[in-house]
Amino acid sequence: MALTILAITFFGFLVMGVPVAFAIALSSLCTILYEGLPTGVLFQQMMSGMNVFSFLAIPFFVFNGELMLHGGIADKIVAAAKNAVGHIRGGLGLSNVVSCTLFGGVAGSPVADVSAMGSVMIPMMKREGYHADYAVNVTTHAALVGALMPTSHNMIIYALAAGGAASIGSLILAGIVPALILTVCNLAAAYFVAVRRGYPALARPAADVLWRSVAAAAPGLLVIIIILGGIITGVFTATESASIAVLYSIVLTFFIYRTMKWATFMHACARAAKTTGVILLLIGASTMFQYLMGLYEVPDLAGEFMSGLSDRPWVIFLWINIILFLLGTFMDMGSTILICTPIFLPIAQKYGMDATQFGMVMLINCALGLNTPPVGTTQFVGCAIGGISVGQVMRSIWPFYGALLICLLLVTYVPAFSMALPTLLMKG
């Protein structure tokens, strides 16, 4: 009965429009009160969930993303991408994909990526005769690559939700190939739609213009190399790499690009503090929820249920993907990771999937949810910038959805796509 109360109150609060973190906390409180347990248990779990040293990487990665977002990096990346691929048919769409991918690598947040790149690229594409639905779909789907990039704080959340089964370093390396696959699939989808609709190509720039724009964008992209190089060589940990990335971004935006002003810096600090607070609140509330799920043996019940469906790994993985996708459509990324990882990771491991590979499957499913109503955070941001309704965007979303699904299936059923680099560089 207690498990029923936990589930009903949680989904009930979500339907009522209560923010996810508060819905998790309130449903946990209702269950504890029904059981007659001391409420102090919940607060102990909440504090223990947030008081983890590795979580220091989260505010640093969030702060780094805000510095990149407000430090003028986006314009330089857009210029480089336009000059590199703009001369192909549908060049602005392809430039958008490349720009969002590169900026996602330095910001590590799909929502920040859409906000920064969308505000530049969507109006530009509309002025050049591209339809608003195409501009929004290209931007929002390309921005999802940021969830798989080295600066993604969602990887850190997954590593801690997995209880040490996957290291942050291995997850950072595991995301590189899936990010490249997703980028190629997004480029193919953008080109396919551009050809069908007859979108134009831009004039090919002179070689010196191209190289100058690439050189201007290169210092901003160097943060990815710093993080990866430090972790691979063992010079610093993932948490230390996040702090070094912040120092580098401060030097870059203040002294090299000279685009950061004091007022903008304080705004970035405030935004980073707010985002970090929301994430830590969600982590603390989810720790309460995880405690109750463990108390009522939810992972074991879920495992028994999945075993009853089939004993074939490919079928189990398919069901896990379907469930994660459905949950991701009405829960934000962090809460989906924190709640679902303790349930589905043991099942995936039982059928032969490594915890690092499962992390990539989880992140891609959550990325799908970011672009799917009723929550669909990135999609709502993109639609607001493009001045178009979600319904109009959904009618032409399928080629871009197909790109995401291809990437998801490859990562799910071909372990080498996510496991080759961690195996080679972390264990070899």
Tab-separated table of C-alpha atoms in Angstrom:
chain	number	residue	atom	x	y	z
A	1	MET	CA	0.000	0.000	0.000
A	2	ALA	CA	2.855	2.401	0.827
A	3	LEU	CA	4.337	1.910	-2.642
A	4	THR	CA	0.945	2.681	-4.173
A	5	ILE	CA	0.724	5.900	-2.162
A	6	LEU	CA	4.239	6.874	-3.265
A	7	ALA	CA	3.378	6.361	-6.947
A	8	ILE	CA	-0.094	7.947	-6.866
A	9	THR	CA	0.983	11.037	-4.932
A	10	PHE	CA	4.058	11.541	-7.123
A	11	PHE	CA	2.154	11.398	-10.420
A	12	GLY	CA	-0.738	13.298	-8.873
A	13	PHE	CA	1.503	16.211	-7.912
A	14	LEU	CA	3.023	16.198	-11.407
A	15	VAL	CA	-0.431	16.337	-13.024
A	16	MET	CA	-1.318	19.257	-10.723
A	17	GLY	CA	1.679	21.148	-12.112
A	18	VAL	CA	3.864	20.960	-8.993
A	19	PRO	CA	7.586	21.303	-9.895
A	20	VAL	CA	9.302	17.918	-10.108
A	21	ALA	CA	11.626	18.410	-7.118
A	22	PHE	CA	8.717	19.370	-4.859
A	23	ALA	CA	6.545	16.545	-6.252
A	24	ILE	CA	9.284	14.057	-5.351
A	25	ALA	CA	9.745	15.516	-1.850
A	26	LEU	CA	6.012	15.774	-1.082
A	27	SER	CA	5.229	12.242	-2.286
A	28	SER	CA	8.089	10.935	-0.124
A	29	LEU	CA	6.717	12.871	2.858
A	30	CYS	CA	3.189	11.518	2.321
A	31	THR	CA	4.557	7.962	2.235
A	32	ILE	CA	6.650	8.438	5.379
A	33	LEU	CA	3.655	9.887	7.252
A	34	TYR	CA	1.486	6.945	6.152
A	35	GLU	CA	4.105	4.498	7.395
A	36	GLY	CA	4.437	6.332	10.707
A	37	LEU	CA	8.199	6.701	10.317
A	38	PRO	CA	10.018	9.764	11.720
A	39	THR	CA	10.211	12.575	9.165
A	40	GLY	CA	13.812	13.172	10.189
A	41	VAL	CA	14.738	10.151	8.074
A	42	LEU	CA	13.874	12.079	4.932
A	43	PHE	CA	15.984	15.083	5.877
A	44	GLN	CA	18.921	12.837	6.746
A	45	GLN	CA	18.650	11.222	3.322
A	46	MET	CA	18.336	14.607	1.641
A	47	MET	CA	21.463	15.994	3.288
A	48	SER	CA	23.498	12.850	2.674
A	49	GLY	CA	22.464	12.932	-0.985
A	50	MET	CA	23.727	16.487	-1.470
A	51	ASN	CA	26.840	16.182	0.705
A	52	VAL	CA	29.003	14.370	-1.860
A	53	PHE	CA	32.450	15.726	-2.781
A	54	SER	CA	32.084	14.767	-6.452
A	55	PHE	CA	29.101	17.110	-6.721
A	56	LEU	CA	31.571	20.009	-6.665
A	57	ALA	CA	31.995	19.370	-10.378
A	58	ILE	CA	28.346	20.324	-10.994
A	59	PRO	CA	28.504	24.013	-9.965
A	60	PHE	CA	31.817	24.388	-11.789
A	61	PHE	CA	30.485	22.900	-15.036
A	62	VAL	CA	27.286	24.951	-14.732
A	63	PHE	CA	29.309	28.128	-14.089
A	64	ASN	CA	31.592	27.357	-17.029
A	65	GLY	CA	28.539	27.016	-19.271
A	66	GLU	CA	27.172	30.372	-18.121
A	67	LEU	CA	30.529	32.057	-18.727
A	68	MET	CA	30.643	30.653	-22.244
A	69	LEU	CA	27.014	31.600	-22.827
A	70	HIS	CA	27.460	35.238	-21.769
A	71	GLY	CA	31.076	35.659	-22.870
A	72	GLY	CA	30.542	36.054	-26.626
A	73	ILE	CA	31.680	32.548	-27.589
A	74	ALA	CA	28.481	31.804	-29.531
A	75	ASP	CA	29.017	34.451	-32.218
A	76	LYS	CA	32.526	33.232	-33.012
A	77	ILE	CA	31.397	29.600	-33.248
A	78	VAL	CA	28.509	30.579	-35.548
A	79	ALA	CA	30.877	32.499	-37.845
A	80	ALA	CA	33.290	29.559	-38.065
A	81	ALA	CA	30.490	27.049	-38.748
A	82	LYS	CA	28.904	29.266	-41.433
A	83	ASN	CA	32.189	29.645	-43.255
A	84	ALA	CA	32.950	25.911	-42.994
A	85	VAL	CA	29.696	24.342	-44.258
A	86	GLY	CA	27.475	27.238	-45.340
A	87	HIS	CA	28.251	26.740	-49.041
A	88	ILE	CA	26.438	23.350	-49.080
A	89	ARG	CA	22.718	23.307	-49.951
A	90	GLY	CA	20.758	24.247	-46.866
A	91	GLY	CA	24.003	25.731	-45.583
A	92	LEU	CA	22.480	27.691	-42.714
A	93	GLY	CA	20.803	24.528	-41.411
A	94	LEU	CA	24.094	22.627	-41.522
A	95	SER	CA	25.883	25.596	-39.953
A	96	ASN	CA	23.294	25.512	-37.186
A	97	VAL	CA	23.993	21.829	-36.472
A	98	VAL	CA	27.756	22.396	-36.339
A	99	SER	CA	27.390	25.541	-34.216
A	100	CYS	CA	25.084	23.883	-31.684
A	101	THR	CA	27.342	20.844	-31.453
A	102	LEU	CA	30.454	22.941	-30.845
A	103	PHE	CA	28.758	25.249	-28.366
A	104	GLY	CA	27.227	22.244	-26.598
A	105	GLY	CA	30.769	21.002	-26.124
A	106	VAL	CA	31.784	24.098	-24.187
A	107	ALA	CA	28.463	24.784	-22.400
A	108	GLY	CA	27.383	21.200	-21.631
A	109	SER	CA	23.684	22.097	-21.454
A	110	PRO	CA	21.070	21.559	-24.203
A	111	VAL	CA	18.862	24.337	-22.811
A	112	ALA	CA	21.750	26.836	-22.699
A	113	ASP	CA	22.717	25.725	-26.208
A	114	VAL	CA	19.224	26.440	-27.587
A	115	SER	CA	19.074	29.766	-25.756
A	116	ALA	CA	22.448	30.939	-27.101
A	117	MET	CA	22.471	29.461	-30.595
A	118	GLY	CA	18.742	29.720	-31.158
A	119	SER	CA	18.694	33.445	-30.479
A	120	VAL	CA	21.365	33.886	-33.172
A	121	MET	CA	20.570	31.210	-35.759
A	122	ILE	CA	16.754	30.949	-35.792
A	123	PRO	CA	16.099	34.642	-36.665
A	124	MET	CA	18.977	34.523	-39.194
A	125	MET	CA	17.506	31.438	-40.906
A	126	LYS	CA	14.029	32.987	-41.038
A	127	ARG	CA	15.453	36.142	-42.659
A	128	GLU	CA	17.125	34.006	-45.330
A	129	GLY	CA	13.838	32.288	-46.277
A	130	TYR	CA	14.019	29.131	-44.139
A	131	HIS	CA	10.752	28.006	-42.572
A	132	ALA	CA	10.440	28.541	-38.819
A	133	ASP	CA	9.651	24.866	-38.097
A	134	TYR	CA	12.865	23.781	-39.837
A	135	ALA	CA	14.955	26.387	-38.029
A	136	VAL	CA	13.553	25.327	-34.634
A	137	ASN	CA	13.879	21.583	-35.266
A	138	VAL	CA	17.474	21.879	-36.454
A	139	THR	CA	18.425	23.999	-33.432
A	140	THR	CA	16.683	21.993	-30.726
A	141	HIS	CA	17.875	18.600	-31.970
A	142	ALA	CA	21.465	19.686	-32.550
A	143	ALA	CA	21.543	21.206	-29.063
A	144	LEU	CA	20.843	17.798	-27.522
A	145	VAL	CA	24.418	16.758	-28.335
A	146	GLY	CA	25.436	18.941	-25.382
A	147	ALA	CA	24.094	16.263	-23.006
A	148	LEU	CA	26.806	13.870	-24.241
A	149	MET	CA	29.736	16.281	-24.298
A	150	PRO	CA	32.593	16.397	-21.729
A	151	THR	CA	31.171	19.475	-19.952
A	152	SER	CA	27.743	17.888	-19.332
A	153	HIS	CA	26.781	18.051	-15.655
A	154	ASN	CA	24.136	15.380	-16.322
A	155	MET	CA	26.948	12.841	-16.703
A	156	ILE	CA	28.038	13.650	-13.167
A	157	ILE	CA	24.480	13.244	-11.901
A	158	TYR	CA	24.295	9.837	-13.593
A	159	ALA	CA	27.669	8.741	-12.183
A	160	LEU	CA	26.450	9.443	-8.655
A	161	ALA	CA	22.998	7.925	-9.270
A	162	ALA	CA	24.783	4.783	-10.493
A	163	GLY	CA	26.444	4.446	-7.092
A	164	GLY	CA	30.012	4.257	-8.385
A	165	ALA	CA	29.279	1.640	-11.059
A	166	ALA	CA	30.586	4.069	-13.714
A	167	SER	CA	33.322	6.655	-13.218
A	168	ILE	CA	32.903	10.234	-14.392
A	169	GLY	CA	36.054	9.919	-16.513
A	170	SER	CA	34.782	6.840	-18.355
A	171	LEU	CA	31.416	8.513	-18.988
A	172	ILE	CA	33.085	11.613	-20.433
A	173	LEU	CA	35.074	9.437	-22.845
A	174	ALA	CA	32.050	7.252	-23.628
A	175	GLY	CA	30.036	10.258	-24.789
A	176	ILE	CA	32.455	11.341	-27.551
A	177	VAL	CA	31.578	8.759	-30.232
A	178	PRO	CA	27.781	8.902	-29.603
A	179	ALA	CA	28.016	12.713	-29.825
A	180	LEU	CA	29.757	12.406	-33.191
A	181	ILE	CA	27.192	9.872	-34.418
A	182	LEU	CA	24.325	12.107	-33.332
A	183	THR	CA	25.937	15.096	-35.066
A	184	VAL	CA	26.318	13.159	-38.335
A	185	CYS	CA	22.693	11.977	-38.117
A	186	ASN	CA	21.522	15.554	-37.450
A	187	LEU	CA	23.537	16.819	-40.432
A	188	ALA	CA	21.972	14.136	-42.642
A	189	ALA	CA	18.454	15.020	-41.459
A	190	ALA	CA	19.042	18.765	-41.936
A	191	TYR	CA	20.449	18.205	-45.445
A	192	PHE	CA	17.633	15.827	-46.425
A	193	VAL	CA	14.915	18.304	-45.438
A	194	ALA	CA	16.823	21.231	-46.994
A	195	VAL	CA	17.050	19.444	-50.358
A	196	ARG	CA	13.364	18.490	-50.250
A	197	ARG	CA	12.342	22.082	-49.543
A	198	GLY	CA	14.846	23.619	-51.953
A	199	TYR	CA	16.721	25.790	-49.471
A	200	PRO	CA	19.674	27.737	-50.936
A	201	ALA	CA	23.402	27.501	-50.316
A	202	LEU	CA	25.572	30.398	-49.160
A	203	ALA	CA	28.502	31.695	-51.179
A	204	ARG	CA	31.784	29.901	-50.482
A	205	PRO	CA	34.046	32.195	-48.420
A	206	ALA	CA	37.648	32.913	-49.274
A	207	ALA	CA	40.171	30.607	-47.606
A	208	ASP	CA	41.650	33.366	-45.443
A	209	VAL	CA	38.181	34.337	-44.159
A	210	LEU	CA	37.492	30.711	-43.229
A	211	TRP	CA	40.771	30.276	-41.357
A	212	ARG	CA	40.429	33.577	-39.505
A	213	SER	CA	36.968	32.592	-38.259
A	214	VAL	CA	38.205	29.146	-37.202
A	215	ALA	CA	41.179	30.716	-35.388
A	216	ALA	CA	38.827	33.109	-33.568
A	217	ALA	CA	36.603	30.236	-32.378
A	218	ALA	CA	39.459	27.854	-31.481
A	219	PRO	CA	40.307	29.278	-28.014
A	220	GLY	CA	36.690	28.793	-26.900
A	221	LEU	CA	36.684	25.176	-28.081
A	222	LEU	CA	40.005	24.469	-26.357
A	223	VAL	CA	38.160	23.899	-23.073
A	224	ILE	CA	37.028	20.491	-24.381
A	225	ILE	CA	40.628	19.475	-25.051
A	226	ILE	CA	41.713	20.711	-21.619
A	227	ILE	CA	39.098	18.580	-19.866
A	228	LEU	CA	39.672	15.459	-21.964
A	229	GLY	CA	43.453	15.771	-21.955
A	230	GLY	CA	43.642	16.242	-18.205
A	231	ILE	CA	41.422	13.238	-17.458
A	232	ILE	CA	43.066	10.918	-19.994
A	233	THR	CA	46.583	11.730	-18.834
A	234	GLY	CA	45.597	11.580	-15.183
A	235	VAL	CA	46.829	15.121	-14.508
A	236	PHE	CA	43.561	15.972	-12.759
A	237	THR	CA	40.217	14.426	-11.869
A	238	ALA	CA	36.869	15.293	-13.430
A	239	THR	CA	36.073	17.565	-10.479
A	240	GLU	CA	39.418	19.350	-10.802
A	241	SER	CA	38.935	19.630	-14.572
A	242	ALA	CA	35.653	21.478	-14.008
A	243	SER	CA	37.354	24.097	-11.820
A	244	ILE	CA	40.199	24.471	-14.316
A	245	ALA	CA	37.624	24.946	-17.099
A	246	VAL	CA	36.091	27.823	-15.123
A	247	LEU	CA	39.477	29.518	-14.628
A	248	TYR	CA	40.242	29.119	-18.321
A	249	SER	CA	36.846	30.564	-19.322
A	250	ILE	CA	37.349	33.576	-17.048
A	251	VAL	CA	40.783	34.288	-18.575
A	252	LEU	CA	39.434	33.704	-22.086
A	253	THR	CA	36.347	35.931	-21.863
A	254	PHE	CA	37.953	38.740	-19.810
A	255	PHE	CA	41.467	38.963	-21.227
A	256	ILE	CA	41.608	37.227	-24.640
A	257	TYR	CA	38.214	37.877	-26.229
A	258	ARG	CA	37.550	40.857	-23.914
A	259	THR	CA	33.812	40.325	-24.333
A	260	MET	CA	32.945	39.828	-20.641
A	261	LYS	CA	31.921	42.881	-18.621
A	262	TRP	CA	31.600	42.971	-14.846
A	263	ALA	CA	27.807	43.269	-14.947
A	264	THR	CA	27.585	40.305	-17.320
A	265	PHE	CA	29.937	38.307	-15.118
A	266	MET	CA	27.763	38.922	-12.049
A	267	HIS	CA	24.701	37.891	-14.067
A	268	ALA	CA	26.470	34.651	-15.043
A	269	CYS	CA	27.351	34.051	-11.361
A	270	ALA	CA	23.730	34.578	-10.308
A	271	ARG	CA	22.428	32.262	-13.047
A	272	ALA	CA	24.960	29.566	-12.132
A	273	ALA	CA	24.062	29.812	-8.428
A	274	LYS	CA	20.347	29.524	-9.219
A	275	THR	CA	20.820	26.537	-11.533
A	276	THR	CA	23.116	24.792	-9.047
A	277	GLY	CA	20.567	25.327	-6.276
A	278	VAL	CA	17.815	23.776	-8.387
A	279	ILE	CA	20.007	20.785	-9.260
A	280	LEU	CA	21.058	20.178	-5.638
A	281	LEU	CA	17.444	20.479	-4.441
A	282	LEU	CA	16.459	17.905	-7.046
A	283	ILE	CA	19.306	15.613	-5.984
A	284	GLY	CA	18.353	15.885	-2.316
A	285	ALA	CA	14.666	15.221	-2.992
A	286	SER	CA	15.514	12.325	-5.297
A	287	THR	CA	17.686	10.767	-2.594
A	288	MET	CA	14.577	10.608	-0.384
A	289	PHE	CA	12.697	8.952	-3.225
A	290	GLN	CA	15.524	6.480	-3.876
A	291	TYR	CA	15.562	5.560	-0.174
A	292	LEU	CA	11.871	4.675	-0.282
A	293	MET	CA	12.240	2.766	-3.560
A	294	GLY	CA	15.007	0.713	-1.977
A	295	LEU	CA	12.919	0.191	1.168
A	296	TYR	CA	10.020	-1.176	-0.898
A	297	GLU	CA	12.299	-3.189	-3.240
A	298	VAL	CA	11.210	-1.355	-6.391
A	299	PRO	CA	14.342	-2.373	-8.386
A	300	ASP	CA	13.689	-6.056	-7.588
A	301	LEU	CA	10.013	-5.755	-8.532
A	302	ALA	CA	10.933	-4.010	-11.778
A	303	GLY	CA	13.500	-6.720	-12.545
A	304	GLU	CA	10.932	-9.468	-11.993
A	305	PHE	CA	8.440	-7.641	-14.201
A	306	MET	CA	10.956	-7.214	-17.026
A	307	SER	CA	12.053	-10.850	-16.752
A	308	GLY	CA	8.420	-11.852	-17.190
A	309	LEU	CA	8.255	-9.948	-20.474
A	310	SER	CA	11.188	-11.761	-22.093
A	311	ASP	CA	14.540	-13.381	-21.404
A	312	ARG	CA	16.144	-11.926	-24.537
A	313	PRO	CA	18.496	-9.002	-23.851
A	314	TRP	CA	17.522	-7.063	-26.995
A	315	VAL	CA	13.850	-7.139	-25.978
A	316	ILE	CA	14.664	-6.036	-22.414
A	317	PHE	CA	16.800	-3.155	-23.710
A	318	LEU	CA	13.996	-2.129	-26.075
A	319	TRP	CA	11.501	-2.022	-23.199
A	320	ILE	CA	13.919	-0.026	-21.057
A	321	ASN	CA	14.300	2.503	-23.875
A	322	ILE	CA	10.529	2.804	-24.316
A	323	ILE	CA	9.925	3.314	-20.594
A	324	LEU	CA	12.753	5.849	-20.244
A	325	PHE	CA	11.497	7.772	-23.262
A	326	LEU	CA	7.922	7.905	-21.931
A	327	LEU	CA	9.096	9.047	-18.488
A	328	GLY	CA	11.374	11.642	-20.092
A	329	THR	CA	8.424	13.288	-21.848
A	330	PHE	CA	7.032	14.666	-18.577
A	331	MET	CA	10.066	14.712	-16.260
A	332	ASP	CA	13.168	16.850	-16.604
A	333	MET	CA	16.518	15.277	-17.353
A	334	GLY	CA	18.028	15.349	-13.874
A	335	SER	CA	15.005	13.831	-12.130
A	336	THR	CA	14.686	11.069	-14.742
A	337	ILE	CA	18.333	10.126	-14.252
A	338	LEU	CA	18.150	10.174	-10.456
A	339	ILE	CA	14.917	8.201	-10.161
A	340	CYS	CA	15.294	5.711	-13.019
A	341	THR	CA	18.983	4.789	-12.750
A	342	PRO	CA	18.640	2.767	-9.502
A	343	ILE	CA	15.674	0.915	-11.042
A	344	PHE	CA	16.887	0.093	-14.546
A	345	LEU	CA	20.681	-0.040	-14.223
A	346	PRO	CA	20.659	-3.372	-12.300
A	347	ILE	CA	18.315	-4.836	-14.934
A	348	ALA	CA	20.539	-3.667	-17.798
A	349	GLN	CA	23.637	-5.060	-16.044
A	350	LYS	CA	21.882	-8.396	-15.482
A	351	TYR	CA	21.417	-8.719	-19.240
A	352	GLY	CA	24.994	-7.768	-20.081
A	353	MET	CA	25.032	-3.989	-20.527
A	354	ASP	CA	27.893	-2.106	-18.898
A	355	ALA	CA	27.010	0.754	-16.533
A	356	THR	CA	28.923	3.227	-18.715
A	357	GLN	CA	27.041	2.141	-21.838
A	358	PHE	CA	23.745	2.363	-19.949
A	359	GLY	CA	24.660	5.927	-19.010
A	360	MET	CA	24.793	6.869	-22.688
A	361	VAL	CA	21.456	5.125	-23.301
A	362	MET	CA	19.965	7.041	-20.372
A	363	LEU	CA	21.306	10.411	-21.566
A	364	ILE	CA	20.061	9.969	-25.145
A	365	ASN	CA	16.599	8.932	-23.925
A	366	CYS	CA	16.480	11.964	-21.643
A	367	ALA	CA	17.563	14.118	-24.590
A	368	LEU	CA	14.618	12.757	-26.580
A	369	GLY	CA	12.366	13.777	-23.699
A	370	LEU	CA	13.743	17.327	-23.773
A	371	ASN	CA	12.299	17.672	-27.274
A	372	THR	CA	8.940	16.001	-26.627
A	373	PRO	CA	5.791	17.541	-25.089
A	374	PRO	CA	4.326	17.937	-22.527
A	375	VAL	CA	7.586	19.079	-20.825
A	376	GLY	CA	10.008	19.368	-23.780
A	377	THR	CA	12.140	22.161	-22.317
A	378	THR	CA	14.429	22.696	-25.303
A	379	GLN	CA	11.525	22.553	-27.718
A	380	PHE	CA	9.534	25.179	-25.820
A	381	VAL	CA	12.578	27.492	-25.725
A	382	GLY	CA	13.181	26.998	-29.452
A	383	CYS	CA	9.511	27.597	-30.310
A	384	ALA	CA	9.470	30.780	-28.216
A	385	ILE	CA	12.512	32.117	-30.096
A	386	GLY	CA	11.104	31.057	-33.474
A	387	GLY	CA	7.637	32.466	-32.807
A	388	ILE	CA	5.941	29.184	-33.751
A	389	SER	CA	3.669	26.742	-31.914
A	390	VAL	CA	4.820	23.331	-30.668
A	391	GLY	CA	2.102	21.696	-32.794
A	392	GLN	CA	3.522	23.174	-35.993
A	393	VAL	CA	7.024	22.037	-35.104
A	394	MET	CA	5.870	18.504	-34.260
A	395	ARG	CA	4.372	18.034	-37.740
A	396	SER	CA	7.813	18.208	-39.364
A	397	ILE	CA	9.921	16.747	-36.552
A	398	TRP	CA	10.179	13.158	-37.841
A	399	PRO	CA	13.438	13.304	-39.858
A	400	PHE	CA	15.167	14.813	-36.810
A	401	TYR	CA	13.529	12.337	-34.448
A	402	GLY	CA	14.777	9.615	-36.775
A	403	ALA	CA	18.327	10.898	-36.357
A	404	LEU	CA	18.038	10.620	-32.570
A	405	LEU	CA	16.491	7.142	-32.751
A	406	ILE	CA	19.250	5.859	-35.047
A	407	CYS	CA	21.868	7.088	-32.580
A	408	LEU	CA	19.962	5.553	-29.650
A	409	LEU	CA	19.671	2.144	-31.338
A	410	LEU	CA	23.359	2.114	-32.302
A	411	VAL	CA	24.468	2.965	-28.767
A	412	THR	CA	22.038	0.444	-27.256
A	413	TYR	CA	22.873	-2.552	-29.426
A	414	VAL	CA	26.500	-1.900	-30.447
A	415	PRO	CA	28.501	-1.513	-27.203
A	416	ALA	CA	31.690	-0.481	-29.027
A	417	PHE	CA	30.209	2.908	-29.926
A	418	SER	CA	30.227	3.947	-26.283
A	419	MET	CA	32.742	1.539	-24.738
A	420	ALA	CA	35.698	1.609	-27.157
A	421	LEU	CA	37.281	4.850	-25.921
A	422	PRO	CA	36.841	4.188	-22.164
A	423	THR	CA	38.230	0.670	-22.621
A	424	LEU	CA	41.197	1.900	-24.642
A	425	LEU	CA	42.120	4.986	-22.643
A	426	MET	CA	40.988	4.196	-19.094
A	427	LYS	CA	41.868	0.517	-18.899
A	428	GLY	CA	44.348	-0.047	-21.690
